[in-house]
CSV table of C-alpha atoms in Angstrom, one decimal:
chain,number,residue,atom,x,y,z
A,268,UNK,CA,-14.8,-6.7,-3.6
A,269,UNK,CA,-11.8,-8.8,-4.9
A,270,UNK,CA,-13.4,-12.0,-4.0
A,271,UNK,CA,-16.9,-11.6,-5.2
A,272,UNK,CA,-15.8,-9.7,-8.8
A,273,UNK,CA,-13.6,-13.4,-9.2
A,274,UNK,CA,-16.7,-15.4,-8.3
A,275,UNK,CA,-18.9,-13.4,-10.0
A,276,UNK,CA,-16.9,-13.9,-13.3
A,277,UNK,CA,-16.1,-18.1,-12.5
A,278,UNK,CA,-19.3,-18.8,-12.5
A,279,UNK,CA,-20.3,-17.0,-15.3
A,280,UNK,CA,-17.9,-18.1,-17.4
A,281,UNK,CA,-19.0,-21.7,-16.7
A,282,UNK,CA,-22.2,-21.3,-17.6
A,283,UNK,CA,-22.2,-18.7,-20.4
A,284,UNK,CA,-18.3,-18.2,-21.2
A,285,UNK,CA,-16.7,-19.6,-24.6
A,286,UNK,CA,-15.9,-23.6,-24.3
A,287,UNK,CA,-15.9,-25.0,-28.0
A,288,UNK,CA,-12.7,-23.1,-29.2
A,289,UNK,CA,-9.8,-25.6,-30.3
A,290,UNK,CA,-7.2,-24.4,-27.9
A,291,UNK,CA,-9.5,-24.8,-24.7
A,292,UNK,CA,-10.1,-27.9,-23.1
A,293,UNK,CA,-6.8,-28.6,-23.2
A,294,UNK,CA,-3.7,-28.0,-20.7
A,295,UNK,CA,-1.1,-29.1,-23.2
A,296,UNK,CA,1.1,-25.8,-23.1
A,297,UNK,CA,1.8,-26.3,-26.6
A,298,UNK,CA,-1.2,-25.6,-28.1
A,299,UNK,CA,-2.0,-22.8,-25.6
A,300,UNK,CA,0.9,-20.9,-26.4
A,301,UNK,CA,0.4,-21.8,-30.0
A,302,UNK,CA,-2.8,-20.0,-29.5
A,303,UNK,CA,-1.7,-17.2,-27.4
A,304,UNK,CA,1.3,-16.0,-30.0
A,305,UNK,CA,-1.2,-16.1,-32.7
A,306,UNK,CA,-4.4,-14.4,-30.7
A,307,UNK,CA,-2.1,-11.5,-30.1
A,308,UNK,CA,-3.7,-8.7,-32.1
A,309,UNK,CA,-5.5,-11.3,-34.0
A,310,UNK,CA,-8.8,-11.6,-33.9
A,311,UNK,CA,-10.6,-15.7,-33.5
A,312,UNK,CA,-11.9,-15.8,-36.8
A,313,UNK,CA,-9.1,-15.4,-38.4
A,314,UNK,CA,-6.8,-17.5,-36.5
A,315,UNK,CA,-9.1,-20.7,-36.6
A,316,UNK,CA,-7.7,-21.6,-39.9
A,317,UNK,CA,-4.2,-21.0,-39.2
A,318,UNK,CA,-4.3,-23.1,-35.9
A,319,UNK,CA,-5.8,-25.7,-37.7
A,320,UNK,CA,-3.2,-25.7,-40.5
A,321,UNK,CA,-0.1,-25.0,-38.3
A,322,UNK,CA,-0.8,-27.8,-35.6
A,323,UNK,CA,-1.4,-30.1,-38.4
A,324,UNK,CA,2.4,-29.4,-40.1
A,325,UNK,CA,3.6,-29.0,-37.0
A,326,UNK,CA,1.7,-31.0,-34.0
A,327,UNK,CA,4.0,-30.7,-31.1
A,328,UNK,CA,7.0,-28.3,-30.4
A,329,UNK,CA,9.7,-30.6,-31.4
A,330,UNK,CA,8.3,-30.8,-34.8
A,331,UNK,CA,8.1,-26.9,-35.0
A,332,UNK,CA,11.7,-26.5,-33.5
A,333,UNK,CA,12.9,-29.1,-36.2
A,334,UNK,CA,11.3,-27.4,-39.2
A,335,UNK,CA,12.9,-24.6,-41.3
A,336,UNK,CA,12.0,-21.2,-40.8
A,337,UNK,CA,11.0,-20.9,-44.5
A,338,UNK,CA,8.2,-23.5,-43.7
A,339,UNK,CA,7.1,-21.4,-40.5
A,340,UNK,CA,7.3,-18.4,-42.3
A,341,UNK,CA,5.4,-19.6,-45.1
A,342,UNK,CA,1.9,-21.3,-42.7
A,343,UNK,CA,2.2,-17.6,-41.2
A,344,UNK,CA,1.6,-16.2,-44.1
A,345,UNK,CA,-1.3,-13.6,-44.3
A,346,UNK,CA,-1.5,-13.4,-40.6
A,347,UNK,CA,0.4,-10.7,-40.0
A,348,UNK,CA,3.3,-9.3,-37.6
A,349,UNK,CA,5.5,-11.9,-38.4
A,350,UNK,CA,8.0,-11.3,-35.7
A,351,UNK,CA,5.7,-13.4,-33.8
A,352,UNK,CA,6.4,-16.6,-36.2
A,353,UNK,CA,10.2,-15.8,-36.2
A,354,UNK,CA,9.9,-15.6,-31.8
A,355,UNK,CA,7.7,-18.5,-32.2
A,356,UNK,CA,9.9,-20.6,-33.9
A,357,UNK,CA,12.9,-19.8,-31.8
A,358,UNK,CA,11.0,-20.4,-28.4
A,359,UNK,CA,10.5,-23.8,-29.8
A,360,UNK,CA,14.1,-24.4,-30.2
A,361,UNK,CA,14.7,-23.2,-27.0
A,362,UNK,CA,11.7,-25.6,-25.0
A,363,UNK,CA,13.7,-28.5,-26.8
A,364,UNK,CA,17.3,-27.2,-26.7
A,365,UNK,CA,16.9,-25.9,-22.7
A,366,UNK,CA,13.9,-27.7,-21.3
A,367,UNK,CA,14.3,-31.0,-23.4
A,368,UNK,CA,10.8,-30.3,-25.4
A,369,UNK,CA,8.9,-29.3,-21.7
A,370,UNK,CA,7.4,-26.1,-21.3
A,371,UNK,CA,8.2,-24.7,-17.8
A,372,UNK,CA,5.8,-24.7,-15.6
A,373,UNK,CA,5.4,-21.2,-14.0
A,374,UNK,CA,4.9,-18.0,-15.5
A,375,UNK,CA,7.9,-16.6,-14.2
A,376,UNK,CA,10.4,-18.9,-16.2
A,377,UNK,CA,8.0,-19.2,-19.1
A,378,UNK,CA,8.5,-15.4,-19.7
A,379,UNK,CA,11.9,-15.7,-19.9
A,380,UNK,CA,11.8,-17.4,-23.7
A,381,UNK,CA,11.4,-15.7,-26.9
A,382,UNK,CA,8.6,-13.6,-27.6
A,383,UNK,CA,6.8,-15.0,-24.4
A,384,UNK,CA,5.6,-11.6,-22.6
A,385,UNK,CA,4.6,-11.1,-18.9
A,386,UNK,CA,0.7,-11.9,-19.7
A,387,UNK,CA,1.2,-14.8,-22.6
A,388,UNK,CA,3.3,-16.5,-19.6
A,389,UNK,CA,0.4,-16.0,-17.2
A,390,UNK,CA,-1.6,-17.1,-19.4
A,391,UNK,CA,0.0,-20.7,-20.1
A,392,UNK,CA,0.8,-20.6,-16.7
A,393,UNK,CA,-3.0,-20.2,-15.5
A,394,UNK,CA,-4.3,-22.5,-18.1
A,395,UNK,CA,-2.2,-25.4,-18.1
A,396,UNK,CA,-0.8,-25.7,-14.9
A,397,UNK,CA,-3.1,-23.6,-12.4
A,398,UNK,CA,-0.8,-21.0,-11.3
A,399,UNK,CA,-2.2,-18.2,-9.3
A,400,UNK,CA,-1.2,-14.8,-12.0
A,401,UNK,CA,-2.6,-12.6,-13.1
A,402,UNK,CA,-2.8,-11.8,-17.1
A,403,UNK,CA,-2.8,-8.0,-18.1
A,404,UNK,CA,-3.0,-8.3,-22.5
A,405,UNK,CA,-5.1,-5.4,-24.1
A,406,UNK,CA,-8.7,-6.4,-23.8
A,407,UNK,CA,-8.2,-7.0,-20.5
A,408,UNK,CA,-6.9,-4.0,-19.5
A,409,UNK,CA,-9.9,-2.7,-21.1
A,410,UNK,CA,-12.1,-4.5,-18.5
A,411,UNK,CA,-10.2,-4.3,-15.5
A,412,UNK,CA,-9.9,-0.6,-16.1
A,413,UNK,CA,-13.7,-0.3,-16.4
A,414,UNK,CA,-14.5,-2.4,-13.4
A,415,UNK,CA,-12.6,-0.3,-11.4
A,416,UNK,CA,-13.0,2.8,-12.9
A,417,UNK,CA,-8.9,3.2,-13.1
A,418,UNK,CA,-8.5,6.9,-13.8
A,419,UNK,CA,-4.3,5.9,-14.3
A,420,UNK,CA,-2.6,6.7,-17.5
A,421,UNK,CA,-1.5,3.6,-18.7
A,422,UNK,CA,1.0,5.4,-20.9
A,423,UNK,CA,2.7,5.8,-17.7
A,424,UNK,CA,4.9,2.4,-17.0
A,425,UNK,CA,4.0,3.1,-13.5
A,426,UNK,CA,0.1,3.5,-13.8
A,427,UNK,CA,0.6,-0.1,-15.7
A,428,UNK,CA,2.6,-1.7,-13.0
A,429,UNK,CA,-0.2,-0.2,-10.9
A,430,UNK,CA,-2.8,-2.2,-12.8
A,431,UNK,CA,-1.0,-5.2,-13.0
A,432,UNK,CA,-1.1,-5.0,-8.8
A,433,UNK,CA,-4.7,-4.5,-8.7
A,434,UNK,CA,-5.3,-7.7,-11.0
A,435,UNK,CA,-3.3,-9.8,-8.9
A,436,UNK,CA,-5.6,-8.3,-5.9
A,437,UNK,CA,-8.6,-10.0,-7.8
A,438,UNK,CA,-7.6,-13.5,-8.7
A,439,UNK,CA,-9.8,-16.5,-6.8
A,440,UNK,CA,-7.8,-17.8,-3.6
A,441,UNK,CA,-8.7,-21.2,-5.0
A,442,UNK,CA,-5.7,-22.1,-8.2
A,443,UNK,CA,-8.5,-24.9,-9.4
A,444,UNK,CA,-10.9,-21.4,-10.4
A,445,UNK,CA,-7.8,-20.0,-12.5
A,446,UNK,CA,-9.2,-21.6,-15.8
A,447,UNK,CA,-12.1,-20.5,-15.6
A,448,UNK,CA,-11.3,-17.1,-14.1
A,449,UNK,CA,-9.1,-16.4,-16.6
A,450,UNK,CA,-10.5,-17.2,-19.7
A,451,UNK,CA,-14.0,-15.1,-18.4
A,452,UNK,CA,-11.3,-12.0,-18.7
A,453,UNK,CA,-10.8,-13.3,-22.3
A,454,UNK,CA,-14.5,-13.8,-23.4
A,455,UNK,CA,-15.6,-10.4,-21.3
A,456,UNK,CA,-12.8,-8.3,-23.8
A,457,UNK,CA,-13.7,-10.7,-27.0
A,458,UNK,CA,-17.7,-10.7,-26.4
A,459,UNK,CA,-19.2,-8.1,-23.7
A,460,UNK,CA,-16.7,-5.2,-22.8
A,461,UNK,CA,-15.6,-3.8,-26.8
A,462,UNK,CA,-13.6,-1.0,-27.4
A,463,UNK,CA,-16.5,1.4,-28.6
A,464,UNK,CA,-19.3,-1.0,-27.4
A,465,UNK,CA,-20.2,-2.6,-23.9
A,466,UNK,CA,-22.5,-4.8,-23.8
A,467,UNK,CA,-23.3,-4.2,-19.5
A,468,UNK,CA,-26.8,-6.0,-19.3
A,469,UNK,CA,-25.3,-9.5,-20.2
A,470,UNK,CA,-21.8,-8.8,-18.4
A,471,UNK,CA,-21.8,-10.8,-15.0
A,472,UNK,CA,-20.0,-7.5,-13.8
A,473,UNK,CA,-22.7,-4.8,-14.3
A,474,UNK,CA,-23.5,-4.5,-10.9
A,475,UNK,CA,-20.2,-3.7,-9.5
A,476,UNK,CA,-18.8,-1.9,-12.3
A,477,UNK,CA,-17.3,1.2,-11.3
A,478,UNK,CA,-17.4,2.5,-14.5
A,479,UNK,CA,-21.1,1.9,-15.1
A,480,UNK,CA,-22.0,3.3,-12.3
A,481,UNK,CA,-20.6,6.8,-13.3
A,482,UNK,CA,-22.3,6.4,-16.8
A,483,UNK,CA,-18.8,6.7,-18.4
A,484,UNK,CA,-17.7,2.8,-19.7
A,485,UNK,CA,-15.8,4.0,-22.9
A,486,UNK,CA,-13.7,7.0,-20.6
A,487,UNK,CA,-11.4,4.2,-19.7
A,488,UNK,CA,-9.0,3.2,-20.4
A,489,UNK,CA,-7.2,6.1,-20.3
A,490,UNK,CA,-3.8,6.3,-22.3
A,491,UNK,CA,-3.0,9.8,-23.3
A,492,UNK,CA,-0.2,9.1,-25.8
A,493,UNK,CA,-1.0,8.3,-29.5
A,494,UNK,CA,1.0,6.2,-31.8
A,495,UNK,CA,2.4,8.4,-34.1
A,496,UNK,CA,1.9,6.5,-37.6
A,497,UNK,CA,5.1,7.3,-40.3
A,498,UNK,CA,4.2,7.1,-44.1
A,499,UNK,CA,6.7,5.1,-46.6
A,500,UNK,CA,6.8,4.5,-50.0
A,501,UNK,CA,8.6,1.3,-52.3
A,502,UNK,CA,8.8,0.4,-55.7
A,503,UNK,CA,8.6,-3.4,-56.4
A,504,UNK,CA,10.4,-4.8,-59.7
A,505,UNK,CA,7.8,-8.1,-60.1
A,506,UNK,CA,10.5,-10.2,-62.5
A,507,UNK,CA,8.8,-12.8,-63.9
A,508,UNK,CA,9.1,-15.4,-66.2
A,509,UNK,CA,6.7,-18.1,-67.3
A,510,UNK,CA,8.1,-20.5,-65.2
A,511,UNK,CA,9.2,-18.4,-62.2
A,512,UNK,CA,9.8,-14.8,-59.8
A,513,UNK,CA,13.2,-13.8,-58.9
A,514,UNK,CA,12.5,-12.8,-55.2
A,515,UNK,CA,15.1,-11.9,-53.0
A,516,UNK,CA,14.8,-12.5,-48.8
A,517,UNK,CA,14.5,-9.2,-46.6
A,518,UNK,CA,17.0,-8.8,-43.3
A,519,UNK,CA,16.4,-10.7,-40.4
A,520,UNK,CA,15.3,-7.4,-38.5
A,521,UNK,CA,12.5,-4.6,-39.7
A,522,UNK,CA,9.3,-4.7,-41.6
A,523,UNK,CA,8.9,-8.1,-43.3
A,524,UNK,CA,12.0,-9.7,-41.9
A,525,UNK,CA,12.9,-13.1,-43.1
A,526,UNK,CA,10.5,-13.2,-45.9
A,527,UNK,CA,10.3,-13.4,-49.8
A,528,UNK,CA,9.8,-10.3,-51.8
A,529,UNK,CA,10.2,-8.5,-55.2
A,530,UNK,CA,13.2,-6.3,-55.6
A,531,UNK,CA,12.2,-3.3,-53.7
A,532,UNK,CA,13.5,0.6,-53.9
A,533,UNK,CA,13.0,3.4,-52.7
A,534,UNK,CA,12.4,5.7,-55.5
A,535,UNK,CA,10.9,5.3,-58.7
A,536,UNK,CA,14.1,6.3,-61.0
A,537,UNK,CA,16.2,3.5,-58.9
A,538,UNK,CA,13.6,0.9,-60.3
A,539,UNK,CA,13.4,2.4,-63.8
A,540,UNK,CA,17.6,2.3,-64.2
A,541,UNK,CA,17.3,-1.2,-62.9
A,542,UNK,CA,14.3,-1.8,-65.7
A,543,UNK,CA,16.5,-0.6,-68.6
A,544,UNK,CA,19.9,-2.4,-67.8
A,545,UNK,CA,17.6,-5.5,-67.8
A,546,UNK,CA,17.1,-4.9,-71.6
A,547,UNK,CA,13.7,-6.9,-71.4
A,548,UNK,CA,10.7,-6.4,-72.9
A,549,UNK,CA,8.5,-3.4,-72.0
A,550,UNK,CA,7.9,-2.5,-68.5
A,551,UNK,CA,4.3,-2.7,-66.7
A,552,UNK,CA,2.9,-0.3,-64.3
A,553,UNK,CA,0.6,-1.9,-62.0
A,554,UNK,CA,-2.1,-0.4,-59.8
A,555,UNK,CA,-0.3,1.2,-56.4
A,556,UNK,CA,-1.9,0.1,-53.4
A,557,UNK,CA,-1.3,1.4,-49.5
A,558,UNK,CA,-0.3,-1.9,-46.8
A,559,UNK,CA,-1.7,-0.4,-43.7
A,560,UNK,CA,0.5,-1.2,-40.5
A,561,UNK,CA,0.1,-1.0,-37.1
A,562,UNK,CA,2.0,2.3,-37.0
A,563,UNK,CA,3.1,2.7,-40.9
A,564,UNK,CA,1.2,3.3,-43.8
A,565,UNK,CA,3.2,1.6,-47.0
A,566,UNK,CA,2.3,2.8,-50.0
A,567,UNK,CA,3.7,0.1,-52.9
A,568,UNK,CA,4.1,0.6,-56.5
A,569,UNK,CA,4.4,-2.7,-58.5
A,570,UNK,CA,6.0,-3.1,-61.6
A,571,UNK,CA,6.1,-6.3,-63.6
A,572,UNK,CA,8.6,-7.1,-65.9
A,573,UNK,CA,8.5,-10.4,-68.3
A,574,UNK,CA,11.9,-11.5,-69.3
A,575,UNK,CA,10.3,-14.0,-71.7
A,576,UNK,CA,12.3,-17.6,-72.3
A,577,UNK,CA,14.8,-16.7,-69.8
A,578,UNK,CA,13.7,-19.8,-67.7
A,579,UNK,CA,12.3,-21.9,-70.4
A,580,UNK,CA,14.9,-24.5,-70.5
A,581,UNK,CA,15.0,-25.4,-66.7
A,582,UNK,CA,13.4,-28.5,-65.4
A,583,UNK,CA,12.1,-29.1,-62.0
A,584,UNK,CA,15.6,-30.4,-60.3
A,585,UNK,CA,18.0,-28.5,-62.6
A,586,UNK,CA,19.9,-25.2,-61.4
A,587,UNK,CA,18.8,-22.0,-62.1
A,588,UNK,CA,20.2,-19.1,-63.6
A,589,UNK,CA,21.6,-16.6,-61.4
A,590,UNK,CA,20.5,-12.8,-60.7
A,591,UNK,CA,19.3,-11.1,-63.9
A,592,UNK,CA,21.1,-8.2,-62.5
A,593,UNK,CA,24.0,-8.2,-60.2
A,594,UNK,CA,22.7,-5.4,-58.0
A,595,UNK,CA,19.7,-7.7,-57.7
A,596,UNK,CA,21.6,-10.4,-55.8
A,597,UNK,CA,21.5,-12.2,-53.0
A,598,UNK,CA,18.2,-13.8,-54.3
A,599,UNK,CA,16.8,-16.7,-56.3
A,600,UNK,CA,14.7,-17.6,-58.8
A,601,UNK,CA,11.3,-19.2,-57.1
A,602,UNK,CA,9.3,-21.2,-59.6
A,603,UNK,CA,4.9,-20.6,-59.2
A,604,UNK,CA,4.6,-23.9,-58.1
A,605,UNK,CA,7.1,-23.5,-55.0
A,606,UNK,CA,5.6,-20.2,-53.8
A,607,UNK,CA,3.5,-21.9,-51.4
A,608,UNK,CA,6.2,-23.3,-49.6
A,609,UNK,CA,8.5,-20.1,-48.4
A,610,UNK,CA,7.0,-16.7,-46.5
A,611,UNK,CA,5.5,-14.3,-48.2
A,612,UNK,CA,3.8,-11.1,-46.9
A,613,UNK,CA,0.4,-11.4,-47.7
A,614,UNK,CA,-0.5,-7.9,-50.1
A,615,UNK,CA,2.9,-9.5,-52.3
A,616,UNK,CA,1.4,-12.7,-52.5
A,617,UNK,CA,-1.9,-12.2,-53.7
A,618,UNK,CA,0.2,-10.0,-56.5
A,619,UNK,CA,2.5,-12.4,-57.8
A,620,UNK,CA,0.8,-15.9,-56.8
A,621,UNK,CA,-0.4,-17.2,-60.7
A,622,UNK,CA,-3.8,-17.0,-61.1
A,623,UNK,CA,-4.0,-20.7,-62.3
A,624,UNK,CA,-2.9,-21.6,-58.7
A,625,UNK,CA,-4.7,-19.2,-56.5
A,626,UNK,CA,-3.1,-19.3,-52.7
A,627,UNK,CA,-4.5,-21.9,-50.1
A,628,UNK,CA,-4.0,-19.3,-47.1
A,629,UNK,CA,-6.5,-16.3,-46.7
């Protein structure tokens, strides 16, 4: 069975598999990482743009280890999970600091960097330099548990390790079908075998499918335990000027780290005795509006504040003023016209970014 399900999916991937996406074609490991990191949990559409845009800032690793993480941060912007920009840029420093701007060359040593999982490695690995391993991310679990009908409970780390050992079992003996082979596990998760949805007339695996043959496809796979999903609320003091947004930059760890926000609190009284020290004008309620994470649901309550001339005399070039409050510090005051250049999370920039200069990234 191993051999036939691998050459059953080759040649099907040849002839009816994706081919025109930007990252294929290609076995430069930099742009197939590049790819991989931002495919994670991401669907195509959205990451065509932002492929495009980061490879043209940053066109080969060296350039993206050289560059600040503000920049990296800020081309991220709107995609989402952004630990995956902070890992990305640090793996880049790493391939230039370790491997002298190389990737390595087998999965094994490729999973070893920053934010580089067992299946992102294999990936690379598979792609750019033909190395017989196996990949194992989400969609194709899906598959490979269908095929096989795979009754294990991948909440169980051992049910997964057993998975991972039956995908090995089914790669092509010949490393030149690797390619092909892997990316028809890709385009069977992204196009055929859905999560509520398979497609088994056009899938080159129909006949031996396990699954299908019990009538059962959606059963599997089977993972018993639930993200639990936690509720949170914050209060955002927007301070704003004509000229600028006094932002302050959140921890390096947690939700958001790294990037550019508002003042936030955790209560609405907190924000309101920060309001009235201010002695500004009056303060504005804005609509409340719920970021939805993968396990958190954020509920954020904005409100803007206008401290008038405070800004008027600066010049582009000339120093700011410092934290309108001292409680408010560390943080700096960002003019409108500079917002496009540091991270923001995506729900706070469509808040603050002036509507005279509406953002570039979706």
């Amino acid at each position: 069975m191993p051999e036939r399900l691998s050459s059953l999916l080759v040649d099907w991937q040849r002839s009816h598999g994706r081919h025109a996406l930007p990252w294929q074609n290609t076995r430069d490991p930099y742009r197939v990482w590049l790819s991989e990191i931002m495919l994670q949990q991401t669907q195509v559409s959205t990451v065509l743009g932002y492929y495009e845009r980061f490879l043209a800032r940053f066109p080969d690793v060296r350039a993206l280890a050289a560059a600040p993480q503000d920049d990296v941060l800020a081309l991220w912007s709107g995609l989402g999970y952004y630990s995956r920009a902070r890992n990305l840029h640090r793996c880049a420093q790493q391939v230039v600091e370790r491997h002298g701007g190389d990737f390595p060359r087998s999965a094994a040593a490729l999973a070893e960097l920053p934010g580089i999982g067992r299946s992102t490695a294999a990936a690379v690995a598979s792609f750019c330099f033909g190395e017989r391993v196996a990949i194992l991310d989400g969609n194709v679990r899906r598959v490979l548990s269908r095929v096989l009908a795979f009754e294990g409970d991948l909440a169980q780390a051992a049910q997964e390790r057993a998975l991972w050992d039956l995908a090995t079992g089914l790669l092509p003996q010949d490393a030149v079908d690797m390619p092909a082979y892997t990316q028809g596990l890709m385009d069977l998760g992204a196009t055929l075998c859905m999560p509520r949805r398979a497609d088994c007339l056009l899938c080159p695996w129909q006949a031996p499918c396990r699954a299908r043959a019990q009538g059962r496809e959606l059963d599997f796979p089977v993972r018993t335990r639930k993200l639990k999903r936690g509720r949170r609320e914050s209060w955002c003091l927007w301070l704003r000027t004509p000229q600028a947004v006094w932002l302050q930059q959140r921890p390096d760890s947690g939700i958001w780290a790294g990037l550019w926000t508002p003042p936030m609190f955790d209560d609405a009284a907190a924000l309101e005795a920060a309001v009235g020290r201010l002695g500004a004008g009056p303060a504005q309620a804005l609509p409340s509006f719920v970021h939805v994470l993968t396990h958190l649901d954020w509920t954020l309550h904005p409100c803007r504040v206008e401290l008038g001339a405070a800004l008027q005399a600066c010049e582009p070039g000339q120093a700011l003023p410092p934290a309108p409050l001292p409680e408010l510090a560390p943080g700096r005051w960002w003019r409108h016209d500079e917002l496009e250049t540091i991270g923001l999370p995506a729900p706070l920039r469509r808040l603050i970014q002036p509507p005279t200069q509406p953002p570039t990234m979706p």
